[in-house]
Short mmCIF file of C-alpha atoms and ligand atoms in Angstrom, two decimals:
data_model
loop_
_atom_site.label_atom_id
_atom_site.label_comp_id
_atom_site.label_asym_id
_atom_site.label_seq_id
_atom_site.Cartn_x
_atom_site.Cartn_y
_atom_site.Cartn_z
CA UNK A 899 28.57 15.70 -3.19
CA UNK A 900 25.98 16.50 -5.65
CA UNK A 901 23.94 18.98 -3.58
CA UNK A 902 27.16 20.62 -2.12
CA UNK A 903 27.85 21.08 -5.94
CA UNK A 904 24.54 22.26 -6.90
CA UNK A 905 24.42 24.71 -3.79
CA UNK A 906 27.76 25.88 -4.08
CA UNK A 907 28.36 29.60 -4.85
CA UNK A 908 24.76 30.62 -4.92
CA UNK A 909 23.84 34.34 -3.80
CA UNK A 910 21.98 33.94 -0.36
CA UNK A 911 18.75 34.39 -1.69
CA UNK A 912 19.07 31.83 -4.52
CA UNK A 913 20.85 29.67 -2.13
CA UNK A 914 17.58 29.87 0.84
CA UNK A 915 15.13 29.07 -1.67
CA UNK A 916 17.22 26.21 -3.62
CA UNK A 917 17.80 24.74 0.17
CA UNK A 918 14.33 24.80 1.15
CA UNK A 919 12.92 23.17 -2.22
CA UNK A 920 15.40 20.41 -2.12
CA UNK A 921 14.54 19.99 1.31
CA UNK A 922 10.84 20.31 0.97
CA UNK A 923 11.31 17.36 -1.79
CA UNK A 924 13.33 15.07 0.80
CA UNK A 925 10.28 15.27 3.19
CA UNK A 926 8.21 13.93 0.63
CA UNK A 927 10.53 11.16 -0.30
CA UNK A 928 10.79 10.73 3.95
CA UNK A 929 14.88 10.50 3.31
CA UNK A 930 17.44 13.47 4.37
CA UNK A 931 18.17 15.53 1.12
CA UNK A 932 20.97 13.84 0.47
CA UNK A 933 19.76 10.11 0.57
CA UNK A 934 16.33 11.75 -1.18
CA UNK A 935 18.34 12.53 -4.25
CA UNK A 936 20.63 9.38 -4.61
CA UNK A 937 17.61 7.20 -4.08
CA UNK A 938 16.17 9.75 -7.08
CA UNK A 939 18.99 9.77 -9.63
CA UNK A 940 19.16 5.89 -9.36
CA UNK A 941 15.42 5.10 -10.12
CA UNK A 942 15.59 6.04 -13.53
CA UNK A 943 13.42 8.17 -16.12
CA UNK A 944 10.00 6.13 -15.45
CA UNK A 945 10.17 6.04 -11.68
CA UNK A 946 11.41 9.82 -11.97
CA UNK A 947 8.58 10.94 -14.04
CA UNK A 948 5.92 9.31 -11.73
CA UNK A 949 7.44 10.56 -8.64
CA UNK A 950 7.80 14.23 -9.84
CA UNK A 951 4.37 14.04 -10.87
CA UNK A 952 2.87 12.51 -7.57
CA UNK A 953 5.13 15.21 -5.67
CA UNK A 954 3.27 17.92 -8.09
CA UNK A 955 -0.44 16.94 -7.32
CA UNK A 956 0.92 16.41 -4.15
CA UNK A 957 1.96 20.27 -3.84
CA UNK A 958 -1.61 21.10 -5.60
CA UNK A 959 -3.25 19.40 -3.21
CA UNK A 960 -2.09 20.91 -0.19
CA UNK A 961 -3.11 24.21 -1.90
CA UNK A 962 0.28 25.45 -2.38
CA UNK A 963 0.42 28.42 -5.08
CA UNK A 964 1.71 28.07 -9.00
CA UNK A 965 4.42 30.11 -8.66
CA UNK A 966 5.79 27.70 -5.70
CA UNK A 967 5.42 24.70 -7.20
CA UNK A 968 7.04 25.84 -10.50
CA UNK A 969 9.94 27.19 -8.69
CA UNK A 970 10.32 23.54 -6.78
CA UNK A 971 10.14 22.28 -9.89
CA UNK A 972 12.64 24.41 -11.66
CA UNK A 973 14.64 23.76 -8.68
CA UNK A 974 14.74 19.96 -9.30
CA UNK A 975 14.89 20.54 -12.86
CA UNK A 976 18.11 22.48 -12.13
CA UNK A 977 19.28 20.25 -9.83
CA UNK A 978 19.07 17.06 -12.75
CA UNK A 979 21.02 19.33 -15.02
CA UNK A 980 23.73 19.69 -12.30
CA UNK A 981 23.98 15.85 -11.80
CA UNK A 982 23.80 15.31 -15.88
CA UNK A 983 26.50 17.65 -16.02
CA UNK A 984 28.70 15.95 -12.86
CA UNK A 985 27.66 12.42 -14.99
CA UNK A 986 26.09 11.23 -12.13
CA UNK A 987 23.00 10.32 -14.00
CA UNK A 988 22.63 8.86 -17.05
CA UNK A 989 19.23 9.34 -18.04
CA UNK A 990 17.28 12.61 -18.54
CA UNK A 991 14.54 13.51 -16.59
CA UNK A 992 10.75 14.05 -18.42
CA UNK A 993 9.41 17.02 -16.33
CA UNK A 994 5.82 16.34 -16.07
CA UNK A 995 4.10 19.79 -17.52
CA UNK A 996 1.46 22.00 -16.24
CA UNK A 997 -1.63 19.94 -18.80
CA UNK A 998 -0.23 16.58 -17.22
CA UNK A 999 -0.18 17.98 -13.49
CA UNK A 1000 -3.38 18.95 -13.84
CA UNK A 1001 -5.04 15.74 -15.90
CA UNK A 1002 -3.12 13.64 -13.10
CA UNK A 1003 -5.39 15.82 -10.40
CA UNK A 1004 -8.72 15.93 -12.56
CA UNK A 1005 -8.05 11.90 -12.83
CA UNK A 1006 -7.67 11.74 -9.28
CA UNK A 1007 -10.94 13.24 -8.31
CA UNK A 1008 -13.00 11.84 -10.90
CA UNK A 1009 -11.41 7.89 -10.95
CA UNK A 1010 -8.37 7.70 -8.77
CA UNK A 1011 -5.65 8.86 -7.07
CA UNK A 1012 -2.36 9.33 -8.21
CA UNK A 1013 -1.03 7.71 -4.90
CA UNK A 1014 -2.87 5.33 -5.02
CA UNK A 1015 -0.27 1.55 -5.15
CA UNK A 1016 -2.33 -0.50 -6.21
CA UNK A 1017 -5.36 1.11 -8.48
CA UNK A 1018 -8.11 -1.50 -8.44
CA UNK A 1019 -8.12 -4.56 -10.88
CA UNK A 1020 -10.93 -6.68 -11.38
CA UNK A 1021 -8.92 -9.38 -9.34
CA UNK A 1022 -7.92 -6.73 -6.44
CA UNK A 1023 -12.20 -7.52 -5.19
CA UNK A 1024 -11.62 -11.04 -4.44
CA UNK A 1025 -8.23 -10.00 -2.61
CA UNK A 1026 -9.51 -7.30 -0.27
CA UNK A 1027 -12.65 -9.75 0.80
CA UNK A 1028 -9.86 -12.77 1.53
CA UNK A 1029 -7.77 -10.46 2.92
CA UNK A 1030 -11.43 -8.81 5.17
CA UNK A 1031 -12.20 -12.22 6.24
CA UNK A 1032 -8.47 -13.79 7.11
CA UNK A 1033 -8.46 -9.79 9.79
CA UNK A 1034 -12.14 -10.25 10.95
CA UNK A 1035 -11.39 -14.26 11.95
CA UNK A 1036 -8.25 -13.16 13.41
CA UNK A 1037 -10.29 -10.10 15.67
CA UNK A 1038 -12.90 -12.29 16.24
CA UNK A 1039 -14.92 -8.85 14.94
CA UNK A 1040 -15.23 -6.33 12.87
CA UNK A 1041 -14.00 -3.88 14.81
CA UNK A 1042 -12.73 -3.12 18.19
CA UNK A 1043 -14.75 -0.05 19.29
CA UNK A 1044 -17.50 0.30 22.14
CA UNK A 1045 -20.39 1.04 19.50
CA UNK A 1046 -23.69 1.08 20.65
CA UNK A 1047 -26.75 0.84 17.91
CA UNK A 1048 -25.16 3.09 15.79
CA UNK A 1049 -27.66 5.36 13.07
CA UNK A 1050 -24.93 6.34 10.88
CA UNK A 1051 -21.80 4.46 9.89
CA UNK A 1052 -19.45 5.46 7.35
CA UNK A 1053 -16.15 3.41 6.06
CA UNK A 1054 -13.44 5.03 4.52
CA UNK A 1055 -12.39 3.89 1.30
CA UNK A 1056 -14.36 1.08 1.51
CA UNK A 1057 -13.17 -1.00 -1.15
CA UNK A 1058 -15.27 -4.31 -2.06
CA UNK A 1059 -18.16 -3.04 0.60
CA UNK A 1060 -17.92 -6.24 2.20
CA UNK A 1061 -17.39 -4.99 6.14
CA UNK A 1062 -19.95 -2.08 5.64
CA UNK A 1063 -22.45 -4.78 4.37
CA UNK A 1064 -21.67 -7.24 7.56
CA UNK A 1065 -22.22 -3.98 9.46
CA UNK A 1066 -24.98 -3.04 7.87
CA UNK A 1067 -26.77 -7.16 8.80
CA UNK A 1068 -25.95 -6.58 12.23
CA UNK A 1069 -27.07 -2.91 12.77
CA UNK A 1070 -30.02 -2.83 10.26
CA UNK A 1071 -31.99 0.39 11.24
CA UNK A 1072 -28.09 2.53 10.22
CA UNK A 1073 -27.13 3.99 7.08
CA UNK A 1074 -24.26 2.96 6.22
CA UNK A 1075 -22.26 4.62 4.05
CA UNK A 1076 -19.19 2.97 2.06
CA UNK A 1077 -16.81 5.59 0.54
CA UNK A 1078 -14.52 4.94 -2.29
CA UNK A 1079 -12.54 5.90 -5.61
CA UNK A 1080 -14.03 3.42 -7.43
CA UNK A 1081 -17.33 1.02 -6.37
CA UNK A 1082 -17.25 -1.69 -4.72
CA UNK A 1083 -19.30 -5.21 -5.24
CA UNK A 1084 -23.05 -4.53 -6.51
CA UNK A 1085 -25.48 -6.57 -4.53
CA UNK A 1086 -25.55 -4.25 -1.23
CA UNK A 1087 -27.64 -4.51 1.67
CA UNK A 1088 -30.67 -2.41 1.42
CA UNK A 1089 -29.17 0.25 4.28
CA UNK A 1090 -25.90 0.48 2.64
CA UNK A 1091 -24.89 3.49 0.22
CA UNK A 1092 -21.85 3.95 -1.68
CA UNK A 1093 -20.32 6.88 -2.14
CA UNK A 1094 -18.02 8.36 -4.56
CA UNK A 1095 -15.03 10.35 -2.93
CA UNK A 1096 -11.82 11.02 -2.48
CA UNK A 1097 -10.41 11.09 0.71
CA UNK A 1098 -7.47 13.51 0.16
CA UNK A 1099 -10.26 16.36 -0.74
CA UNK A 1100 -11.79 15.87 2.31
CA UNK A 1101 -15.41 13.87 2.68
CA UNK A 1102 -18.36 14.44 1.61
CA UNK A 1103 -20.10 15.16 4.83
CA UNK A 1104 -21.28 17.47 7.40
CA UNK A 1105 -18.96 18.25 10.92
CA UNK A 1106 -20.60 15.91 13.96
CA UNK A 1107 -22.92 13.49 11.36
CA UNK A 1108 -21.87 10.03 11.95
CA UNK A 1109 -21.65 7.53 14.96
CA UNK A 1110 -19.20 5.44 14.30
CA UNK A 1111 -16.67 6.65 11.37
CA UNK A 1112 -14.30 3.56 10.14
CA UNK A 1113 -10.91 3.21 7.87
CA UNK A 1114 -8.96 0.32 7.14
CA UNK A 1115 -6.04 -0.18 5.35
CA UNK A 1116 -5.36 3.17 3.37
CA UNK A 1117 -1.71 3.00 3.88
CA UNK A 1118 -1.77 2.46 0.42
CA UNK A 1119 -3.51 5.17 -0.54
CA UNK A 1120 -2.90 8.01 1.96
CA UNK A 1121 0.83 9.88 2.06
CA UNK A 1122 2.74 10.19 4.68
CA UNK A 1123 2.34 13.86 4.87
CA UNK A 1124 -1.55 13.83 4.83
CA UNK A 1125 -2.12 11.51 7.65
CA UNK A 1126 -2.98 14.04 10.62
CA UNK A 1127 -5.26 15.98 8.74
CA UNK A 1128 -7.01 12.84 6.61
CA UNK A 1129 -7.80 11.96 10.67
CA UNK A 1130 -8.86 15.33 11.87
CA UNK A 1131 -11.20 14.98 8.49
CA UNK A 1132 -12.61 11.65 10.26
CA UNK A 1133 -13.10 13.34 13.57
CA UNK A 1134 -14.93 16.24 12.28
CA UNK A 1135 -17.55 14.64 10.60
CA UNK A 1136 -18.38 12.31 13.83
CA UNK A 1137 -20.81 13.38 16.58
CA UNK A 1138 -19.99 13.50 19.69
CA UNK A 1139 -19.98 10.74 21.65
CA UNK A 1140 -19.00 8.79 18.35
CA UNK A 1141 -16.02 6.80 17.69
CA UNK A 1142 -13.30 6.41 15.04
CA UNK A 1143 -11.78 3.35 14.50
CA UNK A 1144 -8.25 3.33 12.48
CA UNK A 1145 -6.42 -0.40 11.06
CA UNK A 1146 -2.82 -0.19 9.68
CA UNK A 1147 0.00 -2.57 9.48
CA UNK A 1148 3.30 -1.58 9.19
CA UNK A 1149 5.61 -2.42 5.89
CA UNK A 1150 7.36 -5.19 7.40
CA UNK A 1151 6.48 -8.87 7.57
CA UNK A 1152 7.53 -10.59 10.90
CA UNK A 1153 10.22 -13.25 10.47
CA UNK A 1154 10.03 -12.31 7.06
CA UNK A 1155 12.27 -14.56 4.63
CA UNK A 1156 14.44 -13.13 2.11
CA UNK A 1157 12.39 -13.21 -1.43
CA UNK A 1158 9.59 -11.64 0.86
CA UNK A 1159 12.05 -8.99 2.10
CA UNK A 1160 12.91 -8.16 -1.49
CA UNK A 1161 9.29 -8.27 -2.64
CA UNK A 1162 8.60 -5.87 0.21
CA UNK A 1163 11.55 -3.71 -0.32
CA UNK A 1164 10.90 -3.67 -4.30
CA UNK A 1165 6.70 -2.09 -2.82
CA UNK A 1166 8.81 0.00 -0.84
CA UNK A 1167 10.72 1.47 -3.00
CA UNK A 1168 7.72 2.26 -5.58
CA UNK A 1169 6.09 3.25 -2.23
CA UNK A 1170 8.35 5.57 -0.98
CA UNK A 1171 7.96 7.44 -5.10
CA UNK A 1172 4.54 8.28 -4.14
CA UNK A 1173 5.35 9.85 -0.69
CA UNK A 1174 3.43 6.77 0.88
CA UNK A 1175 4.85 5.49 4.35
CA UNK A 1176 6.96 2.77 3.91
CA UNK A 1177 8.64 2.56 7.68
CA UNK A 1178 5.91 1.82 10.17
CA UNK A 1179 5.29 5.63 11.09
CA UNK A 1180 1.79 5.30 9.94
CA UNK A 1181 0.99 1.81 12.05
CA UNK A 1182 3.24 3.34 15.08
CA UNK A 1183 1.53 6.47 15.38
CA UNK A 1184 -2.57 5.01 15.27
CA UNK A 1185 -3.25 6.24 18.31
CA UNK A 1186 -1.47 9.53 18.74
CA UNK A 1187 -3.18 10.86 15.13
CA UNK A 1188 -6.07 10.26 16.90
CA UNK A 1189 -4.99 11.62 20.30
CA UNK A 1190 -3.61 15.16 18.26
CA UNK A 1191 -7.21 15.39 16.52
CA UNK A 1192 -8.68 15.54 19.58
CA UNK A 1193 -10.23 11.63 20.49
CA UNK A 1194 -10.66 10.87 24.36
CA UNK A 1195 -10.46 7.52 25.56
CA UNK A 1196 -8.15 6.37 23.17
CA UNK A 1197 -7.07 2.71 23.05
CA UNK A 1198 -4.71 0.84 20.73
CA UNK A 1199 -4.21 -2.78 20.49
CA UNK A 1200 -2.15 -4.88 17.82
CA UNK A 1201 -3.00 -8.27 16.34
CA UNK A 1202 -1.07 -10.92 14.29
CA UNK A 1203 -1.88 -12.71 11.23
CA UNK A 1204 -0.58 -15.91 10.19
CA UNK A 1205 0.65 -16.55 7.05
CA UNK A 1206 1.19 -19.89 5.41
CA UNK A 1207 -0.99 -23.56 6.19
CA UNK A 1208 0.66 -23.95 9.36
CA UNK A 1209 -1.51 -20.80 10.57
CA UNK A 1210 -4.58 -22.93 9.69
CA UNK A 1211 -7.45 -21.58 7.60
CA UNK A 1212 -6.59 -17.51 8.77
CA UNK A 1213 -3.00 -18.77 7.42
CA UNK A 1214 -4.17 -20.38 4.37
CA UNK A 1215 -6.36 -17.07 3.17
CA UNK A 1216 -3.40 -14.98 3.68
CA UNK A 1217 -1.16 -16.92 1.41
CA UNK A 1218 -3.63 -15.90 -1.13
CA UNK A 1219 -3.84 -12.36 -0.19
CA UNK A 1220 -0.39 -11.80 -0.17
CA UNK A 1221 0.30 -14.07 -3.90
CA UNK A 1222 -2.68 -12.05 -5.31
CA UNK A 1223 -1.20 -8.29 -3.80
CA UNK A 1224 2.40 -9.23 -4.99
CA UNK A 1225 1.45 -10.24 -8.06
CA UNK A 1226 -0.22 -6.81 -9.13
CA UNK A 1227 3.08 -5.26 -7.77
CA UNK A 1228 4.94 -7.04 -9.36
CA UNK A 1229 2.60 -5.61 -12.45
CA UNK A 1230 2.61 -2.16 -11.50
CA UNK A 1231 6.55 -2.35 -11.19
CA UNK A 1232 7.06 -4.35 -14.88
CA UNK A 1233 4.76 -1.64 -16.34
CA UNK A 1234 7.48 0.66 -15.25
CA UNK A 1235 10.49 -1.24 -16.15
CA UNK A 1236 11.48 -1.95 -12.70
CA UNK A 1237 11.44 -4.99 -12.31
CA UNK A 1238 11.26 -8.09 -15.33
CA UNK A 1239 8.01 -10.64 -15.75
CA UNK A 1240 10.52 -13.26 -14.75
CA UNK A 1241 12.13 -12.07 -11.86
CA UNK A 1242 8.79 -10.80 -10.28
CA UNK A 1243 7.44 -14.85 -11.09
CA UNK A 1244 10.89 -15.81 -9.75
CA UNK A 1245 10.35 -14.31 -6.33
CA UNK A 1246 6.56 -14.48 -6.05
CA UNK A 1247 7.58 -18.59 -6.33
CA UNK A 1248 10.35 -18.17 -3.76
CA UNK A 1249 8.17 -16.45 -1.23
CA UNK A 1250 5.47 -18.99 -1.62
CA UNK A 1251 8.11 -21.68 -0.34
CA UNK A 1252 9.05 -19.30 3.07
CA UNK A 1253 5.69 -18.99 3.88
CA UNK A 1254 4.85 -23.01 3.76
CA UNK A 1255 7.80 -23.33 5.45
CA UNK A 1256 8.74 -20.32 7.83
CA UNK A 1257 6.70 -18.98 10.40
CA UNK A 1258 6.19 -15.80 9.34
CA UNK A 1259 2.74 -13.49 10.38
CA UNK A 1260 1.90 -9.96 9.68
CA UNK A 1261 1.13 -7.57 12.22
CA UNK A 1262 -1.69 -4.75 12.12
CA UNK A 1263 -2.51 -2.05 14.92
CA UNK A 1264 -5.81 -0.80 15.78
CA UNK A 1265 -6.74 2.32 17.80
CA UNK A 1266 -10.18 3.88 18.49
CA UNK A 1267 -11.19 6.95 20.35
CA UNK A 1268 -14.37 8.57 21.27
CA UNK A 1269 -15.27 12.79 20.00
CA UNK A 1270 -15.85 14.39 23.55
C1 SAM B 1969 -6.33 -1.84 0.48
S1 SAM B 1969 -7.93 -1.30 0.06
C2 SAM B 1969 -8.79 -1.52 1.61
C3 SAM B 1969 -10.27 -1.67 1.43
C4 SAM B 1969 -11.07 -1.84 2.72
N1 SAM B 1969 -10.91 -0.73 3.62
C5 SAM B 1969 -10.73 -3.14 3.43
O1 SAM B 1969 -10.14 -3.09 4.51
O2 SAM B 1969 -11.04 -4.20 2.87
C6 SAM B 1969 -7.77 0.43 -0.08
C7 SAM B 1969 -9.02 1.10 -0.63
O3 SAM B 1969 -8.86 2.50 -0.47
C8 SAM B 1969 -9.32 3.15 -1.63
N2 SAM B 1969 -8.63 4.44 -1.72
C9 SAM B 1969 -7.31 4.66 -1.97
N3 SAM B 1969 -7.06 5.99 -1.97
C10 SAM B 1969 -8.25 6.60 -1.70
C11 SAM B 1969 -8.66 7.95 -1.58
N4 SAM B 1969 -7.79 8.93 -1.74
N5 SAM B 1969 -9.97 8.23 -1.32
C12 SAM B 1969 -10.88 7.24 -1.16
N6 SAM B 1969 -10.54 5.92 -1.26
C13 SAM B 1969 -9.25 5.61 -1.53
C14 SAM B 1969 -9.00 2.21 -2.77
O4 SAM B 1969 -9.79 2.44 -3.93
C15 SAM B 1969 -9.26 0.84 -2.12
O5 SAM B 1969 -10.58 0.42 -2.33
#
């Protein structure tokens, strides 16, 4: 009803451009306009800041002109005074301005990314190494691909370090390099480098450098919208003959129990604000990213991770994972009034209980290909 209103009586050219913004902001929320806006209007002015902003840098970042993302802008802005008008929102909208667009993409590059769920904690380095060792016991590896005495290996947002540095014991003539927003753990093997970067700007690196490129879990960091070209970015700086190695769950837990439902529709939701997948497209489509940037031999395989005691120790170190990643959700979402200390206790305690006592695991896919 809202965008009928907003669109209605509009000269054709007013009307074409209005349509196209609106629409061009529903693809970055992944909803159809109309769903895009309700889900908007009832986030409120914090969530509505953030996601206008991360939609701006977005628009900067795919190199899209000034005068188009003002007018998208204006468009929205228009749109909000519509729906305060209709009262179908009660809360005004703070516009993020040109200075915070661009201190939001200067932060990005130089500490990290606006899209970014879950910016690093001092806590988040014990998670991701649980959370490395509960995937590598469960693979049996650390990593699926045919690699033979690689010289160059390079992770992609690398986080702690920890599977470059296993790497890095096992193939000890590479360089490997980790690259990262923000460093990882200090005491690295004498092969490994870390490298500043963000991923989004493209790496770092010459075309056809590297053996054996690697990324794990960056559905956290990467938008929807950027995947296909974030993995053209990894095939172009592998030789040929090298191979590149993607891991991605989806944003569901299997058999998942209700206060682990909410908790993952509450990341969802926050998700979905910073144009992040939140519906399995990323984890579903592994293989074909890799397939459309131009990978041969191309294989895909999925794996399943216990969680609770009754998966044993795997089990056991992702009941720690996932209590340590909900709980800094749970603190991203209280530090924007989404969701109360209490409640986020409430249902971190309640989720606990299901995984002790359902049997629920957590599925990731893997897919590697080979640069003809
Ligand atoms: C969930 S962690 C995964 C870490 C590691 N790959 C692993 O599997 O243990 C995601 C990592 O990606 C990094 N990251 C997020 N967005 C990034 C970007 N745009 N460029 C580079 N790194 C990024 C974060 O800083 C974080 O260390």
């Amino acid at each position: 009803m809202l965008l009928e209103r907003f669109l209605a009586n509009r000269a054709d050219r007013t009307l074409q451009a209005y349509t196209a913004d609106i629409a061009d902001f529903a693809r970055f929320l992944q909803q159809a306009p109309d769903a895009a806006v309700a889900r908007f209007l009832s986030g409120g002015p914090d969530l509505g800041h953030h996601t206008v902003l991360a939609y701006a840098v977005g628009l900067r970042q795919q190199g899209r002109a000034r005068a188009t993302i003002n007018r998208r802008l204006a468009t929205l802005r228009a749109l909000m005074r519509t729906a305060q008008d209709l009262h179908l929102m009660e809360w005004s909208l703070d516009m993020p301005s040109e200075d915070q667009i661009s201190a939001a993409v200067e932060e990005r590059s130089t500490s990290e990314s606006v899209h970014y769920l879950l910016p690093r904690h001092p806590d988040e380095i014990d998670r991701l190494d649980i959370q490395h060792y509960a995937l590598r016991e469960t693979l049996g590896a650390n990593y699926l691909a045919p690699v033979d005495l690689p010289t160059t290996v390079l992770d992609v947002g690398c986080g702690t370090g920890q599977w470059g540095f296993e790497v890095s014991v096992k193939f000890p003539n590479a360089l490997v390099i980790g690259l990262d927003l923000m460093a990882g753990k200090p005491d690295r093997p004498p092969r490994y480098r870390w490298v500043k970067g963000n991923l989004l700007e493209g790496l770092p690196f010459a075309r056809d450098r590297i053996d054996f490129v690697h990324q794990r879990l960056l559905i956290t960091g990467v938008p929807l919208a950027f995947w296909p070209a974030v993995v053209a970015e990894l095939v172009r700086v592998t030789r040929p003959g090298g191979w590149v190695e993607l891991v991605e769950p989806p944003g569901w837990i299997d058999q998942q129990g209700p206060a682990t439902e909410r908790l993952l529709g509450l990341t969802a939701e926050f998700s979905t604000s910073l144009g992040l997948d939140t519906t399995g497209v990323v984890f579903e489509s592994l293989d074909g990213y890799l397939q459309e940037a131009g990978l041969a031999r191309v294989v895909r395989r999925q794996i399943s991770v216990p969680i609770g005691r009754w998966g044993g120790q795997v089990g056991s170190l992702m009941v720690t994972d996932l209590r340590a990643g909900f709980t800094r959700v749970c603190e991203v979402l209280k530090a924007r009034s989404l969701l109360s200390a209490e409640e986020g206790r409430d249902l971190i305690r309640l989720a606990q209980e299901e995984w002790e006592h359902g049997r629920m695991s957590w599925t990731f896919g893997i897919a590697f290909g080979q640069k003809p």
